[in-house]
Amino acid sequence: MRYATERGSLLAVDDVSFDIEAGDMYGLVGESGAGKSTVGRAIMRMIEDPGSITGGQVVYGDRDILSVPESEMQTIRGNGISMIFQDPQAALNPVLTVGQQLRRVLRSHADETYSKAEETEQIIDALERVDIPDPESRLESYPVEFSGGMSQRVMIAMALISDPSILIADEPTSNLDVTIEANILDLLEDLQKRKDLTILLITHNMGVVAHHCDRIGVMYAGKLVEEGDVTDVFERPGHPYTRDLVGCVPRPNETRRGQLPTIEGTMPTPIDLPDACYFAPRCSFADEQCWKEAPGTETVLNDQTHRTACHFREEVTNVEDNA
Ligand SMILES: Nc1ncnc2c1ncn2[C@@H]1O[C@H](COP(=O)(O)OP(=O)(O)O)[C@@H](O)[C@H]1O
Ligand SMILES: [Mg+2]
């Protein structure tokens, strides 16, 4: 996944490979610019100029959706995979009522035509599913009449009205205050657990991942540097970057807070980077090898479900007192 920029070709996502089990919540973390949103948009095939997908596969069911015709992709978007973004107010149309917007989405995805009354019923159902109180009376409201949290609920309702199996939520709560954020995340987890929705949650908040996700993928400068079950990765991180992130967060299920901590140094922009570990400049484990050769992705402690890209993964895993 590349973007053409004035400074050269930016390799925004490189060699990132992960599976999401149906019904799981997968947390994709990393600092700003790591490539998280690009992964989400690539899955939806929503990469626009100057970006392009230069290779790889997105397997959904038994098909590589990067190679299906655009017409079919339009059906998959919505009916199969939906995406919500950080800023619901920007995504909602200010001049249409919430009811009108949901009706549009419903019509664009429905395979059959429903009567207006049937549509209204489905719209009310969708709003009820995201716990919007008294949905009938909200149909005629305009987006400005909704709070930030309620707008995000409307966006989730919109993304789910066509009954997709996968929801990609790109930092869905980063503009909300803490209590509202917690409510939205609880709602997502409830939808995941009760409605068997599969969720890719993009976030820069490790606490959120610890509290809500089944698996975690950690991105750094376009690469997936670690991947595994949340419990394993938090207990035995195999990458120094993850270790730093985890070190600042209480154990899974203990808390929902914990922003990405500040780690000294900055993440490089992946333009013409040398063959080396991109984290080496910030890493206390790094030696000569790390500056000369990018580490491949290997299992941690021979656990097939836990992988990391670090020459020192065994040493990192064995460091006492990871917490
Ligand atoms: N439209 C674009 N044009 C050029 N570069 C972009 C564009 N969108 C994203 N990038 C670059 O791609 C990299 C990954 O960005 P992004 O996927 O948005 O990261 P994240 O979501 O983790 O913050 C960053 O270096 C960013 O500057
Ligand atoms: Mg992003």
XYZ file of C-alpha atoms and ligand atoms in Angstrom:
351
model
C 0.000 0.000 0.000
C 1.733 3.150 -1.202
C 1.056 6.860 -1.400
C 2.807 8.963 -4.008
C 4.140 12.015 -2.167
C 6.395 14.935 -3.055
C 9.148 13.316 -1.022
C 8.847 9.993 -2.798
C 6.812 6.826 -2.583
C 5.512 6.303 0.940
C 5.115 2.645 1.851
C 2.191 3.150 4.231
C 1.428 -0.531 4.784
C 3.983 -3.218 4.062
C 3.770 -6.931 4.601
C 0.920 -6.679 7.088
C -0.836 -9.986 7.464
C -3.427 -11.004 10.031
C -6.607 -13.038 10.342
C -9.734 -12.001 12.153
C -11.819 -14.894 13.407
C -15.535 -14.517 12.886
C -17.107 -13.086 16.026
C -13.874 -11.642 17.431
C -12.979 -8.091 18.231
C -9.507 -7.427 16.808
C -7.649 -4.354 18.060
C -5.229 -2.674 15.680
C -2.992 -0.240 17.553
C -0.079 2.025 16.790
C 0.804 5.683 16.944
C -0.501 8.236 14.498
C 0.851 7.577 10.993
C 1.557 3.888 11.635
C -0.784 2.869 8.805
C -3.867 1.716 10.729
C -6.466 3.680 8.779
C -4.805 2.695 5.533
C -5.260 -0.966 6.477
C -8.947 -0.339 7.233
C -9.538 1.544 4.008
C -7.589 -1.025 1.981
C -9.872 -3.772 3.294
C -12.834 -1.707 2.068
C -10.978 -0.915 -1.163
C -11.439 2.730 -0.360
C -7.916 3.879 -1.130
C -7.942 6.976 -3.275
C -5.370 8.940 -5.214
C -2.452 9.378 -4.482
C -2.711 5.997 -2.827
C -2.668 2.603 -4.442
C -2.782 -0.995 -3.375
C 0.350 -2.521 -4.821
C -0.112 -6.114 -3.792
C -1.502 -8.560 -1.318
C -4.868 -10.094 -0.631
C -7.909 -9.387 1.476
C -9.599 -12.718 1.933
C -13.231 -12.460 2.961
C -14.953 -15.811 3.237
C -13.109 -17.756 0.579
C -12.467 -14.918 -1.838
C -9.812 -12.302 -2.392
C -11.930 -9.165 -2.472
C -9.110 -7.120 -3.934
C -9.809 -8.879 -7.208
C -13.606 -8.832 -7.350
C -15.222 -6.356 -9.786
C -16.083 -2.936 -8.330
C -19.821 -3.622 -8.732
C -19.523 -6.645 -6.478
C -17.340 -4.704 -4.077
C -20.176 -2.218 -3.677
C -22.377 -5.029 -2.444
C -19.688 -6.239 -0.064
C -19.331 -2.689 1.286
C -22.319 -2.448 3.532
C -23.772 -5.928 3.251
C -20.530 -7.689 4.119
C -18.112 -5.178 5.610
C -18.947 -1.706 6.912
C -16.697 1.016 8.240
C -17.210 3.860 10.675
C -14.890 6.756 11.253
C -13.643 9.045 13.953
C -15.827 12.038 13.320
C -19.513 11.214 12.953
C -20.575 14.834 12.542
C -18.385 15.134 9.453
C -19.796 11.922 7.995
C -23.446 12.837 8.557
C -25.251 15.084 6.119
C -26.333 18.213 8.027
C -29.297 19.016 5.774
C -30.990 15.619 5.972
C -32.812 14.222 8.977
C -31.394 11.131 10.587
C -34.404 9.177 9.320
C -33.791 10.317 5.743
C -30.111 9.352 5.912
C -30.813 5.916 7.283
C -33.468 5.411 4.619
C -30.948 6.276 1.887
C -28.425 3.805 3.221
C -31.085 1.151 3.570
C -32.254 1.648 -0.009
C -28.759 1.604 -1.436
C -28.070 -1.787 0.122
C -31.413 -3.583 0.062
C -31.820 -6.362 -2.493
C -35.585 -6.002 -2.399
C -37.834 -2.987 -2.223
C -39.741 -2.392 0.953
C -42.757 -0.235 1.594
C -42.074 3.037 3.332
C -43.641 1.690 6.515
C -41.420 -1.403 6.407
C -38.385 0.789 5.888
C -39.353 2.946 8.839
C -39.670 -0.153 10.952
C -36.171 -1.285 9.956
C -34.780 2.166 10.671
C -36.334 2.210 14.115
C -34.945 -1.275 14.747
C -31.491 -0.101 13.724
C -31.662 2.857 16.121
C -32.924 0.616 18.899
C -30.052 -1.784 18.353
C -27.596 1.012 19.167
C -29.597 2.014 22.237
C -30.895 5.334 21.015
C -33.772 6.133 23.338
C -37.200 6.762 21.852
C -36.073 6.246 18.235
C -39.433 7.077 16.621
C -39.233 10.621 17.846
C -35.624 11.009 16.655
C -36.291 10.202 13.000
C -37.145 13.791 12.165
C -34.133 15.204 13.999
C -31.144 16.680 12.203
C -27.569 15.630 13.045
C -26.862 18.932 14.862
C -29.535 18.002 17.362
C -27.520 14.954 18.405
C -24.640 14.945 20.874
C -21.272 13.490 19.845
C -22.017 10.131 21.428
C -25.506 9.960 19.937
C -24.124 10.868 16.484
C -21.636 8.041 16.749
C -24.522 5.722 17.619
C -26.338 6.906 14.507
C -23.208 6.159 12.454
C -23.028 2.687 13.926
C -26.732 2.179 13.173
C -26.070 3.291 9.603
C -23.137 0.933 9.241
C -25.166 -1.970 10.602
C -28.524 -1.352 8.934
C -27.556 -3.520 5.966
C -26.548 -6.298 8.351
C -22.833 -6.667 7.581
C -20.809 -9.419 9.212
C -17.739 -7.231 9.781
C -17.503 -3.715 11.172
C -14.306 -1.720 10.850
C -14.341 1.013 13.486
C -11.555 3.548 12.903
C -10.914 5.372 16.185
C -14.656 5.634 16.731
C -14.389 7.258 20.136
C -11.380 9.523 19.950
C -13.468 12.703 19.804
C -15.711 11.702 22.683
C -15.290 12.270 26.395
C -14.345 9.384 28.625
C -17.783 8.336 29.822
C -19.334 8.482 26.368
C -16.329 6.633 24.963
C -16.891 3.858 27.479
C -20.565 3.654 26.535
C -19.811 3.365 22.822
C -17.161 0.704 23.399
C -19.543 -1.251 25.598
C -22.119 -0.992 22.831
C -19.616 -2.330 20.280
C -18.694 -5.199 22.556
C -22.347 -5.954 23.133
C -22.963 -6.043 19.366
C -19.946 -8.291 18.958
C -21.008 -10.711 21.679
C -24.772 -10.746 21.226
C -25.110 -10.196 17.482
C -22.006 -12.107 16.532
C -20.544 -9.119 14.789
C -16.864 -9.312 13.861
C -15.091 -6.042 14.658
C -11.778 -4.545 13.599
C -11.238 -1.804 16.162
C -8.592 0.710 15.192
C -7.347 2.657 18.189
C -4.301 4.217 19.747
C -5.537 3.295 23.198
C -3.966 0.144 24.686
C -6.345 0.210 27.632
C -9.298 -0.048 25.269
C -7.708 -3.057 23.579
C -6.972 -4.700 26.925
C -10.527 -4.230 28.024
C -12.479 -5.087 24.891
C -10.469 -7.033 22.319
C -9.727 -10.714 21.759
C -6.657 -10.201 19.601
C -4.261 -7.366 19.039
C -2.075 -6.261 16.152
C 0.592 -3.633 16.775
C 1.666 -1.485 13.844
C 4.838 0.545 13.543
C 5.831 2.577 10.471
C 3.663 0.532 8.131
C 4.627 -2.882 9.504
C 2.796 -5.232 11.790
C 5.406 -5.722 14.498
C 3.421 -7.978 16.815
C 0.216 -9.953 16.732
C -1.471 -12.325 19.136
C -4.169 -12.980 21.695
C -4.602 -9.978 23.954
C -3.742 -11.961 27.074
C -0.526 -13.390 25.570
C 0.665 -10.118 24.113
C 0.016 -8.198 27.331
C 1.645 -10.874 29.471
C 4.585 -11.752 27.249
C 5.193 -9.072 24.655
C 7.826 -10.182 22.153
C 8.595 -6.793 20.653
C 10.276 -3.989 22.585
C 7.776 -1.500 21.181
C 4.812 -3.514 22.426
C 6.627 -4.000 25.700
C 6.896 -0.255 26.134
C 3.225 0.178 25.280
C 2.110 -2.594 27.591
C 4.357 -1.446 30.424
C 2.219 1.616 30.855
C -1.131 -0.144 30.899
C -2.692 -2.195 33.638
C -3.539 -5.832 32.889
C -6.444 -6.785 30.635
C -9.842 -6.293 32.251
C -8.476 -4.012 34.910
C -9.159 -0.699 33.287
C -10.362 0.924 30.158
C -8.021 3.884 30.177
C -4.460 4.241 29.031
C -3.439 6.253 25.999
C -0.345 5.259 24.066
C 2.510 6.334 26.302
C 5.230 8.555 25.000
C 8.300 6.650 24.044
C 11.341 8.737 23.360
C 12.108 9.419 19.710
C 9.780 9.495 16.746
C 8.418 6.924 14.357
C 10.016 7.283 10.917
C 7.933 7.973 7.823
C 8.324 4.936 5.583
C 9.869 6.617 2.557
C 13.065 4.995 1.253
C 13.926 3.425 4.578
C 16.977 1.159 4.668
C 16.731 -2.582 5.245
C 16.754 -2.452 9.026
C 14.424 -2.645 11.964
C 12.540 0.661 11.919
C 12.293 0.648 15.688
C 16.055 0.293 16.224
C 16.672 4.009 16.872
C 14.315 3.902 19.856
C 15.122 0.424 21.067
C 17.182 -0.530 24.111
C 17.767 -4.050 22.744
C 19.057 -3.010 19.316
C 22.481 -4.132 18.169
C 24.338 -4.196 14.836
C 22.084 -6.815 13.297
C 19.009 -4.642 13.837
C 20.567 -1.791 11.867
C 21.493 -4.074 8.966
C 18.590 -6.411 8.548
C 14.841 -6.109 8.969
C 13.600 -8.875 11.247
C 11.172 -11.368 9.765
C 7.935 -12.186 11.523
C 8.410 -15.217 13.764
C 6.424 -16.965 16.446
C 7.009 -16.070 20.090
C 7.771 -19.074 22.332
C 6.707 -21.355 19.464
C 3.147 -20.187 19.923
C 1.614 -20.243 16.435
C -0.933 -17.617 17.442
C 1.618 -15.090 18.700
C 4.076 -13.572 16.244
C 6.482 -10.700 16.259
C 9.103 -9.072 14.081
C 12.117 -8.639 16.348
C 15.593 -10.185 16.260
C 15.497 -10.274 20.070
C 12.001 -11.609 20.563
C 13.103 -14.401 22.906
C 15.124 -12.016 25.050
C 12.320 -9.478 25.122
C 9.827 -12.154 26.127
C 12.064 -13.380 28.890
C 12.706 -10.051 30.518
C 11.461 -10.307 34.081
C 8.710 -8.085 35.259
C 7.088 -6.967 32.049
C 4.410 -5.110 33.875
N -3.808 10.605 1.196
C -2.546 10.458 1.594
N -1.512 10.947 0.867
C -0.233 10.804 1.266
N 0.139 10.143 2.375
C -0.828 9.639 3.148
C -2.226 9.754 2.796
N -2.962 9.141 3.760
C -2.075 8.664 4.658
N -0.813 8.954 4.291
C 0.429 8.570 4.995
O 0.400 7.167 5.186
C 0.918 6.832 6.459
C -0.108 6.026 7.212
O -1.235 6.838 7.484
P -2.532 6.299 8.218
O -2.928 5.010 7.619
O -3.523 7.393 8.208
O -1.987 6.049 9.705
P -2.764 5.928 11.094
O -4.200 5.661 10.795
O -2.094 4.800 11.805
O -2.563 7.213 11.808
C 1.301 8.142 7.132
O 2.684 8.358 6.924
C 0.486 9.160 6.395
O 1.112 10.415 6.403
Mg -5.906 6.752 11.364
